[in-house]
PDB file of C-alpha atoms in Angstrom:
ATOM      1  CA  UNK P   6      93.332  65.435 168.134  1.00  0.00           C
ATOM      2  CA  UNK P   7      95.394  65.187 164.574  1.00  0.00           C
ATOM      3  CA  UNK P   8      96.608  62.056 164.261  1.00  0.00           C
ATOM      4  CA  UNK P   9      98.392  62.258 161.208  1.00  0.00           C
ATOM      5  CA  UNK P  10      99.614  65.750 160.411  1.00  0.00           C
ATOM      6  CA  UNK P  11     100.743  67.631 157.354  1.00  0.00           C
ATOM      7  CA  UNK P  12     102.603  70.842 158.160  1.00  0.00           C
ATOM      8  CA  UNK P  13     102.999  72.620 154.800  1.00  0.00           C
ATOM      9  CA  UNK P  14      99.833  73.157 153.213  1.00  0.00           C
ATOM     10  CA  UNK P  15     101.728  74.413 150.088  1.00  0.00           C
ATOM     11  CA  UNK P  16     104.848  73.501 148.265  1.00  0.00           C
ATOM     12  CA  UNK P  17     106.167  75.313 144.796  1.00  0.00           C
ATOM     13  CA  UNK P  18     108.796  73.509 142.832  1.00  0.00           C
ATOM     14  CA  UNK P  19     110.342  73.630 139.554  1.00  0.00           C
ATOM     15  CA  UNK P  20     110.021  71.243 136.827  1.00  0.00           C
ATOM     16  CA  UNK P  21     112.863  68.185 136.986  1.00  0.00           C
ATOM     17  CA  UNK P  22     113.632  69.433 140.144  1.00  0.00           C
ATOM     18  CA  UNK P  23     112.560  67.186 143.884  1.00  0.00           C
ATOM     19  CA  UNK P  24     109.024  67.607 145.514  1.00  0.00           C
ATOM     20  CA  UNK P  25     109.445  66.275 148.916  1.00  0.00           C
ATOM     21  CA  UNK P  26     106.103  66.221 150.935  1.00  0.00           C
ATOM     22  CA  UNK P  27     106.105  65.206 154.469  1.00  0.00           C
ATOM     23  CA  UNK P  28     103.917  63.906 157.219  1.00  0.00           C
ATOM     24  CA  UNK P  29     103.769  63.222 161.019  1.00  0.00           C
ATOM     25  CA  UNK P  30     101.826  60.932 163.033  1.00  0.00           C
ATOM     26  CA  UNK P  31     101.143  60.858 166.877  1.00  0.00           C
ATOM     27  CA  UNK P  32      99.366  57.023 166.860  1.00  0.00           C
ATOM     28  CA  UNK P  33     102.315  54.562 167.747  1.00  0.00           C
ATOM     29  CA  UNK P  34      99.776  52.061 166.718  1.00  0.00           C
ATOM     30  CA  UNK P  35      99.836  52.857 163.177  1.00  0.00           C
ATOM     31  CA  UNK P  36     101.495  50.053 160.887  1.00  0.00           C
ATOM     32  CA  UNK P  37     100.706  51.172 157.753  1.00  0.00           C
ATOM     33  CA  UNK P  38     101.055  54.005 155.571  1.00  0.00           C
ATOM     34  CA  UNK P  39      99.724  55.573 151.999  1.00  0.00           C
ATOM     35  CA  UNK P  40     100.005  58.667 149.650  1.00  0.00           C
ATOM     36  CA  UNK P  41      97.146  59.891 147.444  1.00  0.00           C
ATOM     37  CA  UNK P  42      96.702  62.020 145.004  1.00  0.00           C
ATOM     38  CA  UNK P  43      93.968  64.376 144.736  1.00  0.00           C
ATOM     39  CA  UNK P  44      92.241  66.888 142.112  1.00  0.00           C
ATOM     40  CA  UNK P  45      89.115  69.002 143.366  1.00  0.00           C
ATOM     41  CA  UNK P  46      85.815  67.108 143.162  1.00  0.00           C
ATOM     42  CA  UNK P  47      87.227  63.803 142.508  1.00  0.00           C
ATOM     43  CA  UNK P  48      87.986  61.032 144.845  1.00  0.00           C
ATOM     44  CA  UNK P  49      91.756  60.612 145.997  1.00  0.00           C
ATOM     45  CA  UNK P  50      94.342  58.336 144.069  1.00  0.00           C
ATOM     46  CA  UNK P  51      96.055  55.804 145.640  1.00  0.00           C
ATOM     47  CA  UNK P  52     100.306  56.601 144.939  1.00  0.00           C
ATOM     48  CA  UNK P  53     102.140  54.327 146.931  1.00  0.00           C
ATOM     49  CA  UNK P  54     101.780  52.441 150.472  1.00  0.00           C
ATOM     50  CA  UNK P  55     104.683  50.965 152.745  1.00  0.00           C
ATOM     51  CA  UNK P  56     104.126  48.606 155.535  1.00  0.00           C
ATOM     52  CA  UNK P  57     105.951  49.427 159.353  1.00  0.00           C
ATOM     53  CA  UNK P  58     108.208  46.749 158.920  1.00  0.00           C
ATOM     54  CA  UNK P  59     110.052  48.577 155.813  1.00  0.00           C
ATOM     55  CA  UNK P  60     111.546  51.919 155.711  1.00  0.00           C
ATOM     56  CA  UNK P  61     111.418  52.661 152.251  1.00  0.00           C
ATOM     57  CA  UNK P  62     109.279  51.660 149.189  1.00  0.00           C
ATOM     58  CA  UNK P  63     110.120  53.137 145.763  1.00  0.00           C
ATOM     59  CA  UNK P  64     107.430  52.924 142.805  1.00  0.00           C
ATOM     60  CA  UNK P  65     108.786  54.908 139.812  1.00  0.00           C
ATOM     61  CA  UNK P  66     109.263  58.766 140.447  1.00  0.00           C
ATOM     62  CA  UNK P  67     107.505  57.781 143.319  1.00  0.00           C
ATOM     63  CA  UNK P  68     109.674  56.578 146.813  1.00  0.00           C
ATOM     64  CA  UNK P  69     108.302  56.632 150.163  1.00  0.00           C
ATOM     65  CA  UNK P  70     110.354  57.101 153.357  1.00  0.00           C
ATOM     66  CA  UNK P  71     109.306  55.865 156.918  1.00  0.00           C
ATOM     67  CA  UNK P  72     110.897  56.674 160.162  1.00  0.00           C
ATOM     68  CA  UNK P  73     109.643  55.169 163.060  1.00  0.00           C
ATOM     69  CA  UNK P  74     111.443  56.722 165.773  1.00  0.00           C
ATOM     70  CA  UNK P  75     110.801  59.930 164.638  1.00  0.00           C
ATOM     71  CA  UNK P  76     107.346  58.828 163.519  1.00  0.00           C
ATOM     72  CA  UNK P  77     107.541  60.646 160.174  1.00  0.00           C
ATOM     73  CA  UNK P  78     107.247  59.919 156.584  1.00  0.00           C
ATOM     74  CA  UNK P  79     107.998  61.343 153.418  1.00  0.00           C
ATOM     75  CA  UNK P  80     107.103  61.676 149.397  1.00  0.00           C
ATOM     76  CA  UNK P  81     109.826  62.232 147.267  1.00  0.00           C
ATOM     77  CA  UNK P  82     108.731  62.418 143.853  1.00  0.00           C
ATOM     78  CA  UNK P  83     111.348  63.078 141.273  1.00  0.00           C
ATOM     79  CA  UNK P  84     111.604  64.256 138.252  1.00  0.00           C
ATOM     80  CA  UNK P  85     109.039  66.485 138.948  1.00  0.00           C
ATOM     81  CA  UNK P  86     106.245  67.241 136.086  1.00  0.00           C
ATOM     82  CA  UNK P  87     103.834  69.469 135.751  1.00  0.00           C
ATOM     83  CA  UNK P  88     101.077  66.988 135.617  1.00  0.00           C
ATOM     84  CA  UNK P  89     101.904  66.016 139.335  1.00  0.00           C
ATOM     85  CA  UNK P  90     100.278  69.149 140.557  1.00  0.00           C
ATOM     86  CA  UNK P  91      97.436  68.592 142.734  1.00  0.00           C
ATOM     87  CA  UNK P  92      96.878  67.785 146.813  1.00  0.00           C
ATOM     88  CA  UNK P  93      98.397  65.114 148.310  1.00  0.00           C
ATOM     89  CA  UNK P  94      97.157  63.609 151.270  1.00  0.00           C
ATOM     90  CA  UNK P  95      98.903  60.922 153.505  1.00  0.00           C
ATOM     91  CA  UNK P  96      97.409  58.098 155.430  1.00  0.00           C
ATOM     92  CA  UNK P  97      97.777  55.679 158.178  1.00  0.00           C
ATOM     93  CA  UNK P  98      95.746  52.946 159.581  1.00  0.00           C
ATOM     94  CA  UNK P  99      96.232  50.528 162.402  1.00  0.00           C
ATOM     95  CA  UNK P 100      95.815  46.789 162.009  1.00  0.00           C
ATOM     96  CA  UNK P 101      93.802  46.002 165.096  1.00  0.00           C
ATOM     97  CA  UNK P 102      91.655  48.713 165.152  1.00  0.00           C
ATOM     98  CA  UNK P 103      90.522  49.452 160.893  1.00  0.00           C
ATOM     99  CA  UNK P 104      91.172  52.953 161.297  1.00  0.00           C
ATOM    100  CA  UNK P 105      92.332  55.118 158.022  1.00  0.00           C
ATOM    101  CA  UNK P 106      93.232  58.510 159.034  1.00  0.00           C
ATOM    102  CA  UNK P 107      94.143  60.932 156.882  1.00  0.00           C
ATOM    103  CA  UNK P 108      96.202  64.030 156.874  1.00  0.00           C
ATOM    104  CA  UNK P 109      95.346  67.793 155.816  1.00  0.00           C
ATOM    105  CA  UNK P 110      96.898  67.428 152.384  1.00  0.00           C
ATOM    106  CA  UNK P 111      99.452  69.758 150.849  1.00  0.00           C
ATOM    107  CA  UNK P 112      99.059  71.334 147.610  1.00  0.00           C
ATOM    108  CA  UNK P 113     102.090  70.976 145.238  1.00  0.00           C
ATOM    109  CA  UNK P 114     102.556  73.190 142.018  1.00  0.00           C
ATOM    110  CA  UNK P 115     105.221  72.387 139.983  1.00  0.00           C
ATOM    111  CA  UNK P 116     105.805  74.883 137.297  1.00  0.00           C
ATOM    112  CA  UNK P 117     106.900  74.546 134.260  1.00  0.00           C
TER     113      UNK P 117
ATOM    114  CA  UNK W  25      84.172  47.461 134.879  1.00  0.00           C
ATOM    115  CA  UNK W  26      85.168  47.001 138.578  1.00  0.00           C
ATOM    116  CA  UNK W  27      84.642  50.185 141.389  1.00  0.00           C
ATOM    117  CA  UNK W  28      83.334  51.677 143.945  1.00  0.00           C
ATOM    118  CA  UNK W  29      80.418  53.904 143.003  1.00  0.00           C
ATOM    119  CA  UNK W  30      79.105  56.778 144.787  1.00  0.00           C
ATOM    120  CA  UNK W  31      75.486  58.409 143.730  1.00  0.00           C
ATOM    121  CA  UNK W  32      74.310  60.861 142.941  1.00  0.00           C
ATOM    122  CA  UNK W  33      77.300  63.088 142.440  1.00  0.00           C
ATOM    123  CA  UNK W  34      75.571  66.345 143.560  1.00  0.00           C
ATOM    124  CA  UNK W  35      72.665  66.506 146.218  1.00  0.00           C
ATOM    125  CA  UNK W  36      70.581  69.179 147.533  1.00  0.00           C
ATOM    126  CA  UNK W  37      68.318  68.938 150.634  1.00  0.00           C
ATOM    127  CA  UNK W  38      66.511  71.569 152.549  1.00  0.00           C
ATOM    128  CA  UNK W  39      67.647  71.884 156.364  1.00  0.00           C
ATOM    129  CA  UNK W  40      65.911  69.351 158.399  1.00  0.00           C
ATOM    130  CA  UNK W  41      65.495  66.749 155.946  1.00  0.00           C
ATOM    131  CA  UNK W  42      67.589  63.398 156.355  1.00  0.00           C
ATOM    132  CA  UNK W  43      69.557  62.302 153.259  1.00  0.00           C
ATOM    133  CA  UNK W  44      71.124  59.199 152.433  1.00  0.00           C
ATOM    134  CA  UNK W  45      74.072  58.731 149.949  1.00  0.00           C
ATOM    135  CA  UNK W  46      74.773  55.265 148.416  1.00  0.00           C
ATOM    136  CA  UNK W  47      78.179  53.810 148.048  1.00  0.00           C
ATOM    137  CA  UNK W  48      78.254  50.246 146.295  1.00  0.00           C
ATOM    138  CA  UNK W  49      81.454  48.282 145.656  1.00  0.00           C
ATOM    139  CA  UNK W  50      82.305  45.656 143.243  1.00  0.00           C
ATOM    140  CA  UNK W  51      85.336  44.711 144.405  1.00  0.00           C
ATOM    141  CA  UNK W  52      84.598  42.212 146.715  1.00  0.00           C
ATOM    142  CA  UNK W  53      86.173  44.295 149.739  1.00  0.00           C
ATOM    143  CA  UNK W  54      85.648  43.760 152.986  1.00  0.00           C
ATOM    144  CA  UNK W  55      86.262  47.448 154.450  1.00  0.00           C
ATOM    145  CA  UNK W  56      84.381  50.300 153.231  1.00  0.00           C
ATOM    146  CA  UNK W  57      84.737  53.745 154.617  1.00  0.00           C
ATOM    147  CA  UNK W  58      82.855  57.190 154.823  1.00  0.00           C
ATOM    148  CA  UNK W  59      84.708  60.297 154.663  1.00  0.00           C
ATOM    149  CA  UNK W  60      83.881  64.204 154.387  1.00  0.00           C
ATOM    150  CA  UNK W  61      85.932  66.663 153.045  1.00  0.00           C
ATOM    151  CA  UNK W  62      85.174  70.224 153.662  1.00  0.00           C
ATOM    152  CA  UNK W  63      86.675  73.372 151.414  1.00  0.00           C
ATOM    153  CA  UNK W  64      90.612  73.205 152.243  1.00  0.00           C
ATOM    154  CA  UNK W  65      90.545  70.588 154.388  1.00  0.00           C
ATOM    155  CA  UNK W  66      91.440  66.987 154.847  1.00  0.00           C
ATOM    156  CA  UNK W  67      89.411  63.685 154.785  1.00  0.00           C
ATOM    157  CA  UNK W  68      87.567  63.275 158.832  1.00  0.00           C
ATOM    158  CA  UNK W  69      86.458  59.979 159.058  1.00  0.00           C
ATOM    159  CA  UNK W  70      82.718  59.571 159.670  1.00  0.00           C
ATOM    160  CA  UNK W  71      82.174  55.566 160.137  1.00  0.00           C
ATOM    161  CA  UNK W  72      84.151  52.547 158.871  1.00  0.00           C
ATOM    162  CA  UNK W  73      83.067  48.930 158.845  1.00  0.00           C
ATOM    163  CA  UNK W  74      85.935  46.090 158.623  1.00  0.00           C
ATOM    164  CA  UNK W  75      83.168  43.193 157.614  1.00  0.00           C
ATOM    165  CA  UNK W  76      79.620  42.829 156.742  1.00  0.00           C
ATOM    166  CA  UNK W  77      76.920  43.440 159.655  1.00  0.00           C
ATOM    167  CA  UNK W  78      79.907  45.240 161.800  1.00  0.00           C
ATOM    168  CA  UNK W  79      80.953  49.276 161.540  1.00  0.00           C
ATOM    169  CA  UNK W  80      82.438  51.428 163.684  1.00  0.00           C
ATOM    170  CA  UNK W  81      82.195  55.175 164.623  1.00  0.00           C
ATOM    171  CA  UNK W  82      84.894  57.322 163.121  1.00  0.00           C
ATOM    172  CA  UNK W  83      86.309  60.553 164.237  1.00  0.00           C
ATOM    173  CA  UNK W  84      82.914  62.778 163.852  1.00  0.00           C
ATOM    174  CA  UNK W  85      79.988  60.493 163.628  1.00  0.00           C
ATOM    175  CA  UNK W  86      77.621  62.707 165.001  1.00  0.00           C
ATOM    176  CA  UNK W  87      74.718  63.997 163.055  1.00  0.00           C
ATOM    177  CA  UNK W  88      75.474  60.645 160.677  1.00  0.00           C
ATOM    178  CA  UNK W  89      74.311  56.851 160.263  1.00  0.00           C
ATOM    179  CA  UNK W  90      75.250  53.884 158.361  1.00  0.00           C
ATOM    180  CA  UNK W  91      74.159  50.372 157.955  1.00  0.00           C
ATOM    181  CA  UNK W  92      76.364  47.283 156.442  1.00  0.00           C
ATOM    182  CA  UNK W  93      73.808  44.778 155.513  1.00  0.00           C
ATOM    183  CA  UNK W  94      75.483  43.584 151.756  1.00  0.00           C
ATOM    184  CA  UNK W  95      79.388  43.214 151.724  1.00  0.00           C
ATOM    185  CA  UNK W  96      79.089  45.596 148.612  1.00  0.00           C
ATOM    186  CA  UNK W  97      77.071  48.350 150.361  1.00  0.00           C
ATOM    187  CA  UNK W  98      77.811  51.094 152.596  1.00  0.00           C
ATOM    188  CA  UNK W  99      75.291  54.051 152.556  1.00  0.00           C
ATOM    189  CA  UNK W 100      75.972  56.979 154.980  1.00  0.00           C
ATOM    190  CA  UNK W 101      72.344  59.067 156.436  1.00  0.00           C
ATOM    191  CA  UNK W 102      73.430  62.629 157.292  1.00  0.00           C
ATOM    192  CA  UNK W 103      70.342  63.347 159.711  1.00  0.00           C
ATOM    193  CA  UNK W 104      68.700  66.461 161.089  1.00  0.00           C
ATOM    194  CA  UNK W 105      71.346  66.486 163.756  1.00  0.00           C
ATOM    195  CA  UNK W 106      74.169  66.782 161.851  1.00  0.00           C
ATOM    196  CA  UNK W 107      74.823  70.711 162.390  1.00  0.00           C
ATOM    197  CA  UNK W 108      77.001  71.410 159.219  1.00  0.00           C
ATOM    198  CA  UNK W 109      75.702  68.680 156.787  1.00  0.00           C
ATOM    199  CA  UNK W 110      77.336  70.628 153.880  1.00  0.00           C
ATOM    200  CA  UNK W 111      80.183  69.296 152.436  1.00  0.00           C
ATOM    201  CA  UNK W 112      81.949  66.741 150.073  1.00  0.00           C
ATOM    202  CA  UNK W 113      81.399  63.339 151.111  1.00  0.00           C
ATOM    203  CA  UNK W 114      83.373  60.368 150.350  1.00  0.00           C
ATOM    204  CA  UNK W 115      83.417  56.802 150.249  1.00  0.00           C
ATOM    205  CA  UNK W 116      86.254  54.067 150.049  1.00  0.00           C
ATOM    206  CA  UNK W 117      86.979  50.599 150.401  1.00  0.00           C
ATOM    207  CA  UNK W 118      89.355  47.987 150.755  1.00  0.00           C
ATOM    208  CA  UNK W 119      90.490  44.271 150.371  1.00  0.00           C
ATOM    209  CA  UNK W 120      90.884  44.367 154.382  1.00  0.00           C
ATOM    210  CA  UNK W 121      92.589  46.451 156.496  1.00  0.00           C
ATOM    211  CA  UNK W 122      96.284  47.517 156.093  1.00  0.00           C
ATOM    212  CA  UNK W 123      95.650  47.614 152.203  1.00  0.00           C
ATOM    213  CA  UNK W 124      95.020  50.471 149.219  1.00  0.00           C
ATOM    214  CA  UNK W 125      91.570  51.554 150.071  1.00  0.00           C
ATOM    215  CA  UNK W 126      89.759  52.755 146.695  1.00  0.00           C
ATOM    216  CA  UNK W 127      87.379  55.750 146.622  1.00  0.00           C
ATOM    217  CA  UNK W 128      84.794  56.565 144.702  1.00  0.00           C
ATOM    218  CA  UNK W 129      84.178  60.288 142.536  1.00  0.00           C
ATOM    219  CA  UNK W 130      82.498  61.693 145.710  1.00  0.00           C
ATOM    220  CA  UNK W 131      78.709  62.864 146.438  1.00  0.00           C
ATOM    221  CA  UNK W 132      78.505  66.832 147.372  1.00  0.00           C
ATOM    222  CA  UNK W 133      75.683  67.618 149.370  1.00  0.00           C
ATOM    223  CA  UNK W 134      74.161  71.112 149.654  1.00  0.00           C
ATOM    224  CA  UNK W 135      71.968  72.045 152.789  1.00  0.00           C
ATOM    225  CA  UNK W 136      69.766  75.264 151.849  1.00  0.00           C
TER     226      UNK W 136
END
């Protein structure tokens, strides 16, 4: 059973332009929520985090977007750069039980 | 420096043979974690322990073991019975739970 679920495993977008990577989770339980960042053979990067009781958090070109009714989230990282190619992978956890579950990742290429 | 270390970075083991990788953390966390990551696919949580002395099964513990004697230890046993023991495994902790969990650079293990 996929908790937290990432529906596009791939996303192409130009340089300057929007990347917007999304995520869905089942666990109503979940009260927290983080991005990473991820190259192959290294451990993921933490990007940004946002607690249940906010519905947005912005860190630079970074700005996370929570919906709790709908139980989705989103990355919206913009300007886009080149160097922000790589898999992302979203995360919740649930205070009372430790949890961290992560998504599938999706692989974002922007191009030059 | 302070981090989360995870050695070595590449095992091999013949089939049958238990393994253990070590995770150590100087970051005075409390929650350390034990993921594995296999070729296109997301993190699966293996076990995660919230305090010293106490861990929990994750999502696919079978086949795996783990002990939580020192707050900054964590090492993960893939035994006999773990039917697909090759893969990327990795390690993470945290201040507590609900916060940035930090990972280390990964161990791969190779089963021949």
């Amino acid at each position: 059973d996929q908790q937290v679920k990432q529906n596009s495993p791939s996303l192409s977008v130009q340089e300057g332009r929007i990347s917007i990577l999304n995520c869905d989770y089942t666990n109503s339980m979940f009260d927290y929520f983080l991005w990473y960042k991820k190259y192959p053979a290294e451990g993921p990067t933490f990007l940004i985090s946002i607690s249940s009781i906010k519905d947005k958090n912005e860190d630079g070109r970074f700005t996370v977007f929570l919906n709790k009714s709908a139980k989705h989230l989103s990355l919206h990282i913009v300007p886009s750069q080149p160097g922000d190619s790589a898999v992302y992978f979203c995360a919740a956890s649930a205070r009372n039980t430790g949890k961290l579950i992560f998504g599938q990742g999706t692989t974002l290429q922007v191009k030059p | 420096d302070g981090g989360i270390t995870q050695s070595p970075k590449y095992l091999f083991r013949k089939e049958g043979q238990n393994v253990t990788l070590s995770c150590e953390q100087n970051l005075n966390h409390d929650a350390m974690y034990w993921y594995r990551q296999d070729p296109g696919q997301g993190l699966r949580l293996i076990y995660y322990s919230q305090i010293v002395n106490d861990f929990q099964k994750g999502d696919i513990a079978e086949g795996y073991s783990v002990s939580r004697e020192k707050k900054e230890s964590f090492p993960l046993t893939v035994t006999s019975a773990q039917k697909n023991p090759t893969a990327f495994y990795l390690c993470a902790s945290s201040l507590f739970t609900n916060t940035e969990a930090f990972f280390g650079q990964g161990t791969r293990l190779t089963v021949v």
